[in-house]
Tab-separated table of C-alpha atoms and ligand atoms in Angstrom:
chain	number	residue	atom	x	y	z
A	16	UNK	CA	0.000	0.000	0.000
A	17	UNK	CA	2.496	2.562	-1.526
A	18	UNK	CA	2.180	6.231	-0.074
A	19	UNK	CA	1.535	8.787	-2.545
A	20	UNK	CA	1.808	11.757	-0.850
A	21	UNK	CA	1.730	13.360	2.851
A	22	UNK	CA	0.505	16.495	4.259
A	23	UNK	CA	0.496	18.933	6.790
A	24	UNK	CA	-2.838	21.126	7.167
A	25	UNK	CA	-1.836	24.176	9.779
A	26	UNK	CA	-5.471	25.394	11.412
A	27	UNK	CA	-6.435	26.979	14.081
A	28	UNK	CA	-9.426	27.176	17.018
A	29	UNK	CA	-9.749	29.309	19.498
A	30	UNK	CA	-10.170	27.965	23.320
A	31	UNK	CA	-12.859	28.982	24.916
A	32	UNK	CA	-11.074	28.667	28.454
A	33	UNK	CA	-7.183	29.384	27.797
A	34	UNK	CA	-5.234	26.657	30.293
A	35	UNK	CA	-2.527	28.435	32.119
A	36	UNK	CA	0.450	26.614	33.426
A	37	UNK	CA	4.187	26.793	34.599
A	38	UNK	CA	5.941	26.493	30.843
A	39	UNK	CA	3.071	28.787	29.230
A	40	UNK	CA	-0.237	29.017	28.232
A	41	UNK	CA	-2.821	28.143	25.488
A	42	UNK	CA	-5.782	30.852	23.976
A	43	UNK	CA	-5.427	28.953	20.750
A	44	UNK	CA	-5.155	25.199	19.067
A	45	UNK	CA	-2.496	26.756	16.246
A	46	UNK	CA	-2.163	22.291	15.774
A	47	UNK	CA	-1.001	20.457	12.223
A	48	UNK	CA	-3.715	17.735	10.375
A	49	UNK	CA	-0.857	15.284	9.333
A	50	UNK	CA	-2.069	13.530	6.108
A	51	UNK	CA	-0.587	10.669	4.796
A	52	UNK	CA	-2.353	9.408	1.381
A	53	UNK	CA	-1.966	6.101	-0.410
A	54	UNK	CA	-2.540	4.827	-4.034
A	55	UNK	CA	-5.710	3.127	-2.618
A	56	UNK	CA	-7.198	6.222	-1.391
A	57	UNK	CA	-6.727	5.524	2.118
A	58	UNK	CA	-6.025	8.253	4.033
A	59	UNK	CA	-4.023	7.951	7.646
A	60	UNK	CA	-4.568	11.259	10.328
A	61	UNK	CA	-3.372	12.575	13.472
A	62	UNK	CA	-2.709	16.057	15.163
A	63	UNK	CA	-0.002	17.512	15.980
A	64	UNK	CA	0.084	20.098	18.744
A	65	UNK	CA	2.869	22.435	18.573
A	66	UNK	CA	4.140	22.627	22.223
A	67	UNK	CA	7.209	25.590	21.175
A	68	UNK	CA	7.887	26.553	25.200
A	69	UNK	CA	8.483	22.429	25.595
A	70	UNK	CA	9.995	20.790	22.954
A	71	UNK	CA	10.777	24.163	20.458
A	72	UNK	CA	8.524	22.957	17.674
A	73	UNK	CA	6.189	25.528	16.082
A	74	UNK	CA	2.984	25.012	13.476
A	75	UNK	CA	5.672	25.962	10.623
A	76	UNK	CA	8.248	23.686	11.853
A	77	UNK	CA	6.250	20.717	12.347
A	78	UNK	CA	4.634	21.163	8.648
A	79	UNK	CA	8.363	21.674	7.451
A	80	UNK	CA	9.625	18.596	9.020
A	81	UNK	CA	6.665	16.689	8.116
A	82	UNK	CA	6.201	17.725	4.445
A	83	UNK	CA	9.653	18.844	3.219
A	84	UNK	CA	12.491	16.746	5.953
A	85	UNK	CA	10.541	13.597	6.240
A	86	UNK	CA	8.158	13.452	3.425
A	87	UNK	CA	10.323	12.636	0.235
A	88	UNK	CA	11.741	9.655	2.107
A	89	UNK	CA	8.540	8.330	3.115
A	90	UNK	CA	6.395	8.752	-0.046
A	91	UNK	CA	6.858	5.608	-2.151
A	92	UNK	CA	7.388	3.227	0.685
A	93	UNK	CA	4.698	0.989	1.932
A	94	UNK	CA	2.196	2.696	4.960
A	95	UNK	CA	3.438	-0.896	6.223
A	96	UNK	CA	7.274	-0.354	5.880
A	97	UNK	CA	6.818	1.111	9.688
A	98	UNK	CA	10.699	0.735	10.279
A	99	UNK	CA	12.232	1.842	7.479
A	100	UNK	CA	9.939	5.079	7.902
A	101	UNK	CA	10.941	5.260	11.647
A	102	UNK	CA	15.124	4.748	10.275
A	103	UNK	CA	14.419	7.997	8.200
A	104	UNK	CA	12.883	10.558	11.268
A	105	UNK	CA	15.391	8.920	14.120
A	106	UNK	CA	18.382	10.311	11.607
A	107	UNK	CA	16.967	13.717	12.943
A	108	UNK	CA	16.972	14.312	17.066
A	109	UNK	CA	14.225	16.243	18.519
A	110	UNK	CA	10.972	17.082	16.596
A	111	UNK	CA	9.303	14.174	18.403
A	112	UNK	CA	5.368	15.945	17.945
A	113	UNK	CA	5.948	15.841	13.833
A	114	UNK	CA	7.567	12.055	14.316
A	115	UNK	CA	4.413	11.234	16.695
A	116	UNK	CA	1.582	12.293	14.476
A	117	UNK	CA	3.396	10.825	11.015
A	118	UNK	CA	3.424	7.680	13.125
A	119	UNK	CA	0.040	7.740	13.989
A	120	UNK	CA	-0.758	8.628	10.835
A	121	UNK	CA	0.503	5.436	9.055
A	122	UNK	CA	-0.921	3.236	12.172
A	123	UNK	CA	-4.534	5.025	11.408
A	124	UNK	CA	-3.860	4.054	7.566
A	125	UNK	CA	-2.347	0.192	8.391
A	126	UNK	CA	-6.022	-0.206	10.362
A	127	UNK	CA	-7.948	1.519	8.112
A	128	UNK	CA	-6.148	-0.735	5.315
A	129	UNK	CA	-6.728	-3.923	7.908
A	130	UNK	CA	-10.208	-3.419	8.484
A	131	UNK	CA	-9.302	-3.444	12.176
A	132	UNK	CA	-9.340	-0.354	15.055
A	133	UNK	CA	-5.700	0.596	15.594
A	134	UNK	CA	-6.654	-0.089	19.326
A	135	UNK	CA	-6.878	-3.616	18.383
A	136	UNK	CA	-4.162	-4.233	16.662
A	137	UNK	CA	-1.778	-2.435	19.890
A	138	UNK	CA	-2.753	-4.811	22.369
A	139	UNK	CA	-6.634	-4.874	22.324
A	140	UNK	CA	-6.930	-4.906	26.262
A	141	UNK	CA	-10.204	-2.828	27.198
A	142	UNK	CA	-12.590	-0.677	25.143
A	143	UNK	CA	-12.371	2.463	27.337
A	144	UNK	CA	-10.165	4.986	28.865
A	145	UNK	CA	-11.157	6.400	32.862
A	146	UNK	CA	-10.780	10.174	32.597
A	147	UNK	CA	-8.354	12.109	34.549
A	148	UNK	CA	-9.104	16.123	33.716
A	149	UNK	CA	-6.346	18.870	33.884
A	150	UNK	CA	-6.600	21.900	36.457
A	151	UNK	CA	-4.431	25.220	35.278
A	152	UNK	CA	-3.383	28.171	37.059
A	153	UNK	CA	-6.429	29.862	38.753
A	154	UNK	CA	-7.622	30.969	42.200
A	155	UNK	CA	-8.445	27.729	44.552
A	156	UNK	CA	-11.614	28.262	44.770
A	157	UNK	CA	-12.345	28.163	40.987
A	158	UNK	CA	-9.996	25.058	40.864
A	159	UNK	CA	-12.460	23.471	42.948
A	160	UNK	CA	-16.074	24.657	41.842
A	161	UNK	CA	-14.579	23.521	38.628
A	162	UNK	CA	-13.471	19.940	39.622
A	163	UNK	CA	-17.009	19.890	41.226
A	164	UNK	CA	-18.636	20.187	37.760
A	165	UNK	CA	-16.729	18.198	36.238
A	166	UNK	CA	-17.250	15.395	38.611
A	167	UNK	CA	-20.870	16.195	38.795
A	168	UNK	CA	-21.116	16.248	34.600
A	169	UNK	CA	-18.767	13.915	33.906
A	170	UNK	CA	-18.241	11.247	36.336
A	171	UNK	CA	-14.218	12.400	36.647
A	172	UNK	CA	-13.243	11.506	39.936
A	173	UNK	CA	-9.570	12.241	39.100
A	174	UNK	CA	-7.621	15.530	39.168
A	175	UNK	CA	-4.512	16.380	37.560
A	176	UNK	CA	-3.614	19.922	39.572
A	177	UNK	CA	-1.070	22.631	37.534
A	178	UNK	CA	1.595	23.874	39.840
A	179	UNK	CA	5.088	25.429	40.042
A	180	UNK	CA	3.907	28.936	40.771
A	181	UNK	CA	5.930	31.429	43.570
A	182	UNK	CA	5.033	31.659	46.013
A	183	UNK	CA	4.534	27.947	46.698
A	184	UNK	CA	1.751	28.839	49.106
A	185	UNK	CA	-0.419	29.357	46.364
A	186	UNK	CA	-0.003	25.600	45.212
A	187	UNK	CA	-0.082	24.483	49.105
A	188	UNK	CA	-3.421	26.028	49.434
A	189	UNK	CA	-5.103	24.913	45.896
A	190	UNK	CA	-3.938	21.272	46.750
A	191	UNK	CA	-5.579	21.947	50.367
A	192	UNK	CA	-9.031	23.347	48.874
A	193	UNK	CA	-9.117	20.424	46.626
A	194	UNK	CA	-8.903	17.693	49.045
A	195	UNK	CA	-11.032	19.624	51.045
A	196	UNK	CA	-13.412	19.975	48.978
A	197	UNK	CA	-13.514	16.899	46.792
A	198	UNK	CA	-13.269	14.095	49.867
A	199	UNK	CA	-10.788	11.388	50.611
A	200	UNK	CA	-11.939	9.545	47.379
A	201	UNK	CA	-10.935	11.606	44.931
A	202	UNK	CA	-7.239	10.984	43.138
A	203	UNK	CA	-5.438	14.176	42.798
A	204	UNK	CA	-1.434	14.370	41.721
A	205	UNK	CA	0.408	17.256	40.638
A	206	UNK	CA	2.133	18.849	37.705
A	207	UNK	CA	4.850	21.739	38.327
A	208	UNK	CA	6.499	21.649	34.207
A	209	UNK	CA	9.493	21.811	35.967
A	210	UNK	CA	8.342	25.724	37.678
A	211	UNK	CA	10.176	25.231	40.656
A	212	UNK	CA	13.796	23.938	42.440
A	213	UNK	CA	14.024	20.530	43.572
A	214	UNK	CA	14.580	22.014	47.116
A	215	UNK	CA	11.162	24.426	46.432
A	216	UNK	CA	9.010	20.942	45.630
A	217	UNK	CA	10.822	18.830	48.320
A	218	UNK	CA	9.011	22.098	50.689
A	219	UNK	CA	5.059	21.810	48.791
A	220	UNK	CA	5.242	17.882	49.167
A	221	UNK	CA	6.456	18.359	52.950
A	222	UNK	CA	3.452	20.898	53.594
A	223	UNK	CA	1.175	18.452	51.589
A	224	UNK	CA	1.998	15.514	53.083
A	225	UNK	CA	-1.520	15.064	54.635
A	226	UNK	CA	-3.159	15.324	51.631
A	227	UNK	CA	-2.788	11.836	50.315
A	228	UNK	CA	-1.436	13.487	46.691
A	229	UNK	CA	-0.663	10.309	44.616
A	230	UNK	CA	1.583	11.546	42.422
A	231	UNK	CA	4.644	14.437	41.050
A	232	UNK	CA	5.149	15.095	38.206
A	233	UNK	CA	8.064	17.183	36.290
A	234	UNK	CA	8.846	18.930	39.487
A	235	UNK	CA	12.075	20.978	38.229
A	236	UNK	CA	14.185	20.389	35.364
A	237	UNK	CA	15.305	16.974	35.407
A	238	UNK	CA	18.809	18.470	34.328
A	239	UNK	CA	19.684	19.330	37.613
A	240	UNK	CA	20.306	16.032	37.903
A	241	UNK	CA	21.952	15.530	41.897
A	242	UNK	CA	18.958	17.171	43.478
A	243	UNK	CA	16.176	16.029	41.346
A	244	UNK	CA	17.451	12.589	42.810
A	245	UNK	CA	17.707	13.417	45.794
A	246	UNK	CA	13.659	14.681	45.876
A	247	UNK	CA	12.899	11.618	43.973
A	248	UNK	CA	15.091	8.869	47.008
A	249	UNK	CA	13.375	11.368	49.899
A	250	UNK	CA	9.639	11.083	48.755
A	251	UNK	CA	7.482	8.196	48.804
A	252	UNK	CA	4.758	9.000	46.045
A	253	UNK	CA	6.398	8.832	42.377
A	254	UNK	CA	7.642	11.406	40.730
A	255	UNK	CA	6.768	11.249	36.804
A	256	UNK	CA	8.814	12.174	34.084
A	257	UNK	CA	6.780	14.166	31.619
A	258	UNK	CA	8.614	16.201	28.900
A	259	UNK	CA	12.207	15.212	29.935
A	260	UNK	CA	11.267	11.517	28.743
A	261	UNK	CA	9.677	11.968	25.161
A	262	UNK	CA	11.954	8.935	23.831
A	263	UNK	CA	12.812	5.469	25.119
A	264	UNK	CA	16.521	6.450	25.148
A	265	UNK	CA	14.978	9.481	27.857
A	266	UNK	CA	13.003	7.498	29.793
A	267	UNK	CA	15.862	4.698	30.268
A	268	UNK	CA	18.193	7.586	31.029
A	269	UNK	CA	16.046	9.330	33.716
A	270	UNK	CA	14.745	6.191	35.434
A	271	UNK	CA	18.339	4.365	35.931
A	272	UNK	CA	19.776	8.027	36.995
A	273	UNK	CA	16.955	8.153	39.036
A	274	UNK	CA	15.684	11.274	37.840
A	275	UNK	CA	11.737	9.739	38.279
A	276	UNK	CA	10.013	6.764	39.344
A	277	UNK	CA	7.174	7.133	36.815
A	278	UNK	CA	6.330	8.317	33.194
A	279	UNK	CA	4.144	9.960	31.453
A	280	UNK	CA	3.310	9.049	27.830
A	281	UNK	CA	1.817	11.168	25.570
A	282	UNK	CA	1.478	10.236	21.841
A	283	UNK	CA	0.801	13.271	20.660
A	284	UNK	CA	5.037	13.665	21.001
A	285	UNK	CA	5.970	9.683	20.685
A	286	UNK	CA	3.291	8.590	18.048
A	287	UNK	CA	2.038	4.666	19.041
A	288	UNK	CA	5.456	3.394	18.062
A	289	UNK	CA	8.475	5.223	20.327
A	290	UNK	CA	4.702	4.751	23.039
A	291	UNK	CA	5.152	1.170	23.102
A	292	UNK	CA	8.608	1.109	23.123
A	293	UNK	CA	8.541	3.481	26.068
A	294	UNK	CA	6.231	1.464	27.686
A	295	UNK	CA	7.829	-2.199	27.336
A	296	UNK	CA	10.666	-0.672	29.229
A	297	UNK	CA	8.298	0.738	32.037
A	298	UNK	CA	6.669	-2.570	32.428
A	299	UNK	CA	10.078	-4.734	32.454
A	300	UNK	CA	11.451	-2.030	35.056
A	301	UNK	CA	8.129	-2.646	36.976
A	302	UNK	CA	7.364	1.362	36.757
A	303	UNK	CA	4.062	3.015	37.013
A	304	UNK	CA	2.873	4.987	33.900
A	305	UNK	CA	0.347	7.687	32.800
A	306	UNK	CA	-1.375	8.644	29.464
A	307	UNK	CA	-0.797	12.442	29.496
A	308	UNK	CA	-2.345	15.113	27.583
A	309	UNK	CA	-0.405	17.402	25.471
A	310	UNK	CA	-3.637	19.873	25.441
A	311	UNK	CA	-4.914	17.384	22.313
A	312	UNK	CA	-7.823	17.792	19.912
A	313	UNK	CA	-10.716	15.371	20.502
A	314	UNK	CA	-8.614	13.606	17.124
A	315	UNK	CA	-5.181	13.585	19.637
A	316	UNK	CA	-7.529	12.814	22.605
A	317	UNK	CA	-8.717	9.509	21.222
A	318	UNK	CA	-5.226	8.665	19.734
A	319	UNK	CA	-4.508	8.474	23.550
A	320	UNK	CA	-7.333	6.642	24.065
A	321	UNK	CA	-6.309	3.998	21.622
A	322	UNK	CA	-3.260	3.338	22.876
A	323	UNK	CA	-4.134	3.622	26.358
A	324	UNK	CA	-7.116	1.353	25.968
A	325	UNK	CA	-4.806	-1.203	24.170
A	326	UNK	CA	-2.628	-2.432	27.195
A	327	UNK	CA	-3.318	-3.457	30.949
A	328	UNK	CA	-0.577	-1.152	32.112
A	329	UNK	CA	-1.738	2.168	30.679
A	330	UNK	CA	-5.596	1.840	31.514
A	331	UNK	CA	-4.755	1.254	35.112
A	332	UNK	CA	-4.767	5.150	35.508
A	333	UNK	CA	-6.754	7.628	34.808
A	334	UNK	CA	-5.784	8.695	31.624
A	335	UNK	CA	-5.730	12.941	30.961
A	336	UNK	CA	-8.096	13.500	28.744
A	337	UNK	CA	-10.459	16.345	29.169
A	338	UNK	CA	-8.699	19.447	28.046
A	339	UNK	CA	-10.588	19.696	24.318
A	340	UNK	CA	-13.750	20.232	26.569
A	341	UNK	CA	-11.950	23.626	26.918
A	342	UNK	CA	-11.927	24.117	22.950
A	343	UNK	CA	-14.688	26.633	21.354
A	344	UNK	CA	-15.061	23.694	18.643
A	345	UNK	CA	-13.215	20.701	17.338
A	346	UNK	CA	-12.058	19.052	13.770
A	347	UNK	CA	-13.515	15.854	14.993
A	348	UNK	CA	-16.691	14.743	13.227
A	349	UNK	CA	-18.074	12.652	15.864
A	350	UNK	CA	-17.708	14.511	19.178
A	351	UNK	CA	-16.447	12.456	21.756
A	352	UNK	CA	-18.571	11.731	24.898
A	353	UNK	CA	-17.261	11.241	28.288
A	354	UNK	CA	-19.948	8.803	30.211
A	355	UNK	CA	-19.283	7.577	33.650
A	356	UNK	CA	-15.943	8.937	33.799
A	357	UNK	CA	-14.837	7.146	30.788
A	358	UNK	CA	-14.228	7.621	27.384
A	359	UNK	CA	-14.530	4.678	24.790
A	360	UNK	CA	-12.060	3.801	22.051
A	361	UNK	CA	-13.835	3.549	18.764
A	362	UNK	CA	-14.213	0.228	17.014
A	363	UNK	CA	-14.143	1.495	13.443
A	364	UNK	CA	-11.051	0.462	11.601
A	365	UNK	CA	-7.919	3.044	11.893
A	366	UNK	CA	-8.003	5.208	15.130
A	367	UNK	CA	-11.640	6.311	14.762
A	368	UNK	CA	-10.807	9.909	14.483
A	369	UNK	CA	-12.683	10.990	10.819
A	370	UNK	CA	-12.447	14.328	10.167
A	371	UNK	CA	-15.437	16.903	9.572
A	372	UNK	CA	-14.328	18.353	6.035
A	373	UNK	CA	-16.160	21.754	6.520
A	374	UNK	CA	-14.603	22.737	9.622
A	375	UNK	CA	-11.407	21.819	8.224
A	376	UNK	CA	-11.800	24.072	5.351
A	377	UNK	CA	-13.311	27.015	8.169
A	378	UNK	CA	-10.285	26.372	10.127
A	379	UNK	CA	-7.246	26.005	8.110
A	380	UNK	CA	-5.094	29.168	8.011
A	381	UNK	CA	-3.407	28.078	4.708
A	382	UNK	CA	-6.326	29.303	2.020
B	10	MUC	C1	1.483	18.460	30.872
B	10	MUC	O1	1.296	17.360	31.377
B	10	MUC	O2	2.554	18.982	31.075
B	10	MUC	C2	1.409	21.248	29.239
B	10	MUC	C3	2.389	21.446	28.324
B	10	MUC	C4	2.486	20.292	27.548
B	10	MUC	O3	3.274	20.040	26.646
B	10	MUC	O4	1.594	19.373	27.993
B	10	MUC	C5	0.765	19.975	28.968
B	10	MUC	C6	0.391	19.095	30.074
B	11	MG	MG1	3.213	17.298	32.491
């Protein structure tokens, strides 16, 4: 099934609530439609979310990479020649959001060319992803009327909480209000995109260490290596590594320097592919992961679901999945639902993430 082409649509959509944490902030989905088109008219898709105050990619860098760096070596090869495609993007370091959505991509086009959901042919293990929903920067109170509606409308039981401001106080007391306010039951971890010092989050999880927080993650830079180990030996909950492991090569490094006990994987910047790979070494290591959210689509939302549906190890969390709730509208022609706290992976071959044609032509800021 010989590709014929592949393309990168830029669009945009405004949010209708901007999320605000430590590494920046989002008013706008500026994301990539990746494209990949094959002499039998099958079509492969994914989104790409530009993440530039992360991982330094931008709209026009990820189209660039994908149609111009990458293209011409994968057009003419099989949608099935998976490694020889992978040989051509790991020549180039970084860029890991345009070599996530090609992958997903040619996955969406080998199930689509199957006649099988993508979620299937991963691993197959359960048909639906638990929820986990994302809290930014706001005053505690709103942090908590908001995880109250959420758990009221959705069934989401689980709270991811943005952090890393100064003064930590403000952190100490949204993590407070939360428990407070949502009861012993409810799971709530942390997120600090590396906003503080090791020594500044070795002082919130001391002050919080009533709160029954299950979980750190990216406290500081996991650069500064001697003290992000020495937080990580000290504390008893894990500590995830988020954007320091996008790669199996990262995560290896970080988890045997003991720069985290748990990671985070997020397809939107490892594609189903380097996922997999990332999470055979969790499991042999016996390490905890988490499906993350790179503030995805409702088409990057259920990649994530489709991956994280497929294995026993990534539905055993809540995965974070809630954020395109937050979008004014969506390229996604079948809106996703979230029932009971869960959303289902679609059994339609590919990923199950068709694309409404109109909106795409309404949003795409390259006409
Ligand atoms: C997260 O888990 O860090 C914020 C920036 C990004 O790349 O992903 C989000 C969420
Ligand atoms: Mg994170």
């Amino acid at each position: 099934m010989k590709i014929t082409a592949v393309e990168a649509i830029p669009y945009a959509i405004p949010y209708t609530h901007p999320l605000r944490f430590a590494s920046g902030e989002v008013h706008t989905a500026d994301h990539v439609l990746i494209r990949v088109h094959t002499e039998d008219g099958i079509v492969g898709e994914a989104d790409a979310p530009p993440r530039p105050y992360t991982y330094g990619e931008t709209q026009r860098s990820i189209k660039e990479m994908v149609e111009e760096v990458f293209g011409p070596h994968v057009v003419g090869k099989s949608v099935f020649d998976r490694s020889a495609i992978h040989a051509v993007m790991r020549r180039t370091i970084h860029n890991q959001v345009a070599k996530g959505a090609l992958d997903i991509a040619l996955w969406d086009a080998m199930g689509k060319a199957l006649d099988v959901p993508v979620t299937t042919l991963l691993g197959g293990w359960t048909d639906s992803m638990r929820v986990s929903h994302m809290l930014g920067f706001k005053p505690a109170r709103e942090l908590l009327e908001e995880a109250l509606e959420f758990g009221e409308r959705y069934g989401i039981t689980t709270f991811k909480l943005k952090t890393g401001r100064r003064p930590l106080a403000l952190d100490v007391e949204a993590a407070r209000v939360l428990r407070e306010g949502l009861g012993p039951e409810a799971d709530i971890y942390l997120d600090a995109n590396r906003g503080w010092t090791a020594n500044e989050a070795m002082e919130v999880l001391r002050q919080t260490a009533d709160l029954g927080l299950s979980l750190l993650e990216e406290p500081c830079d996991a650069k500064e290596a001697m003290s992000r180990r020495r937080l990580v030996e000290k504390f008893p909950i894990p500590i995830v590594g988020d954007e320091s492991v996008p790669t199996a090569g990262d995560a290896s490094r970080e988890l045997l320097s003991g720069g985290c006990t748990a990671i985070c994987i997020k397809t939107a910047r490892s594609g189903f592919t380097e996922a997999q790979e990332i999470l055979g070494l969790c499991t042999g290591l016996g390490v905890d992961v988490t499906m993350g959210n790179q503030i995805d689509t409702q088409i990057g939302s259920l990649a994530t679901v489709a991956f994280g549906a497929a294995f026993e190890a990534t539905s055993r969390r809540a995965g974070e999945l809630s954020n395109f709730l937050d979008m004014s509208d969506d390229l996604l022609a079948e809106p996703i639902e979230i029932r009971d706290g869960r959303i289902a992976a679609r059994h339609v071959p590919g990923v199950g993430a068709a694309v409404d044609e109109d909106k795409l032509t309404r949003y795409r800021t390259d006409r």
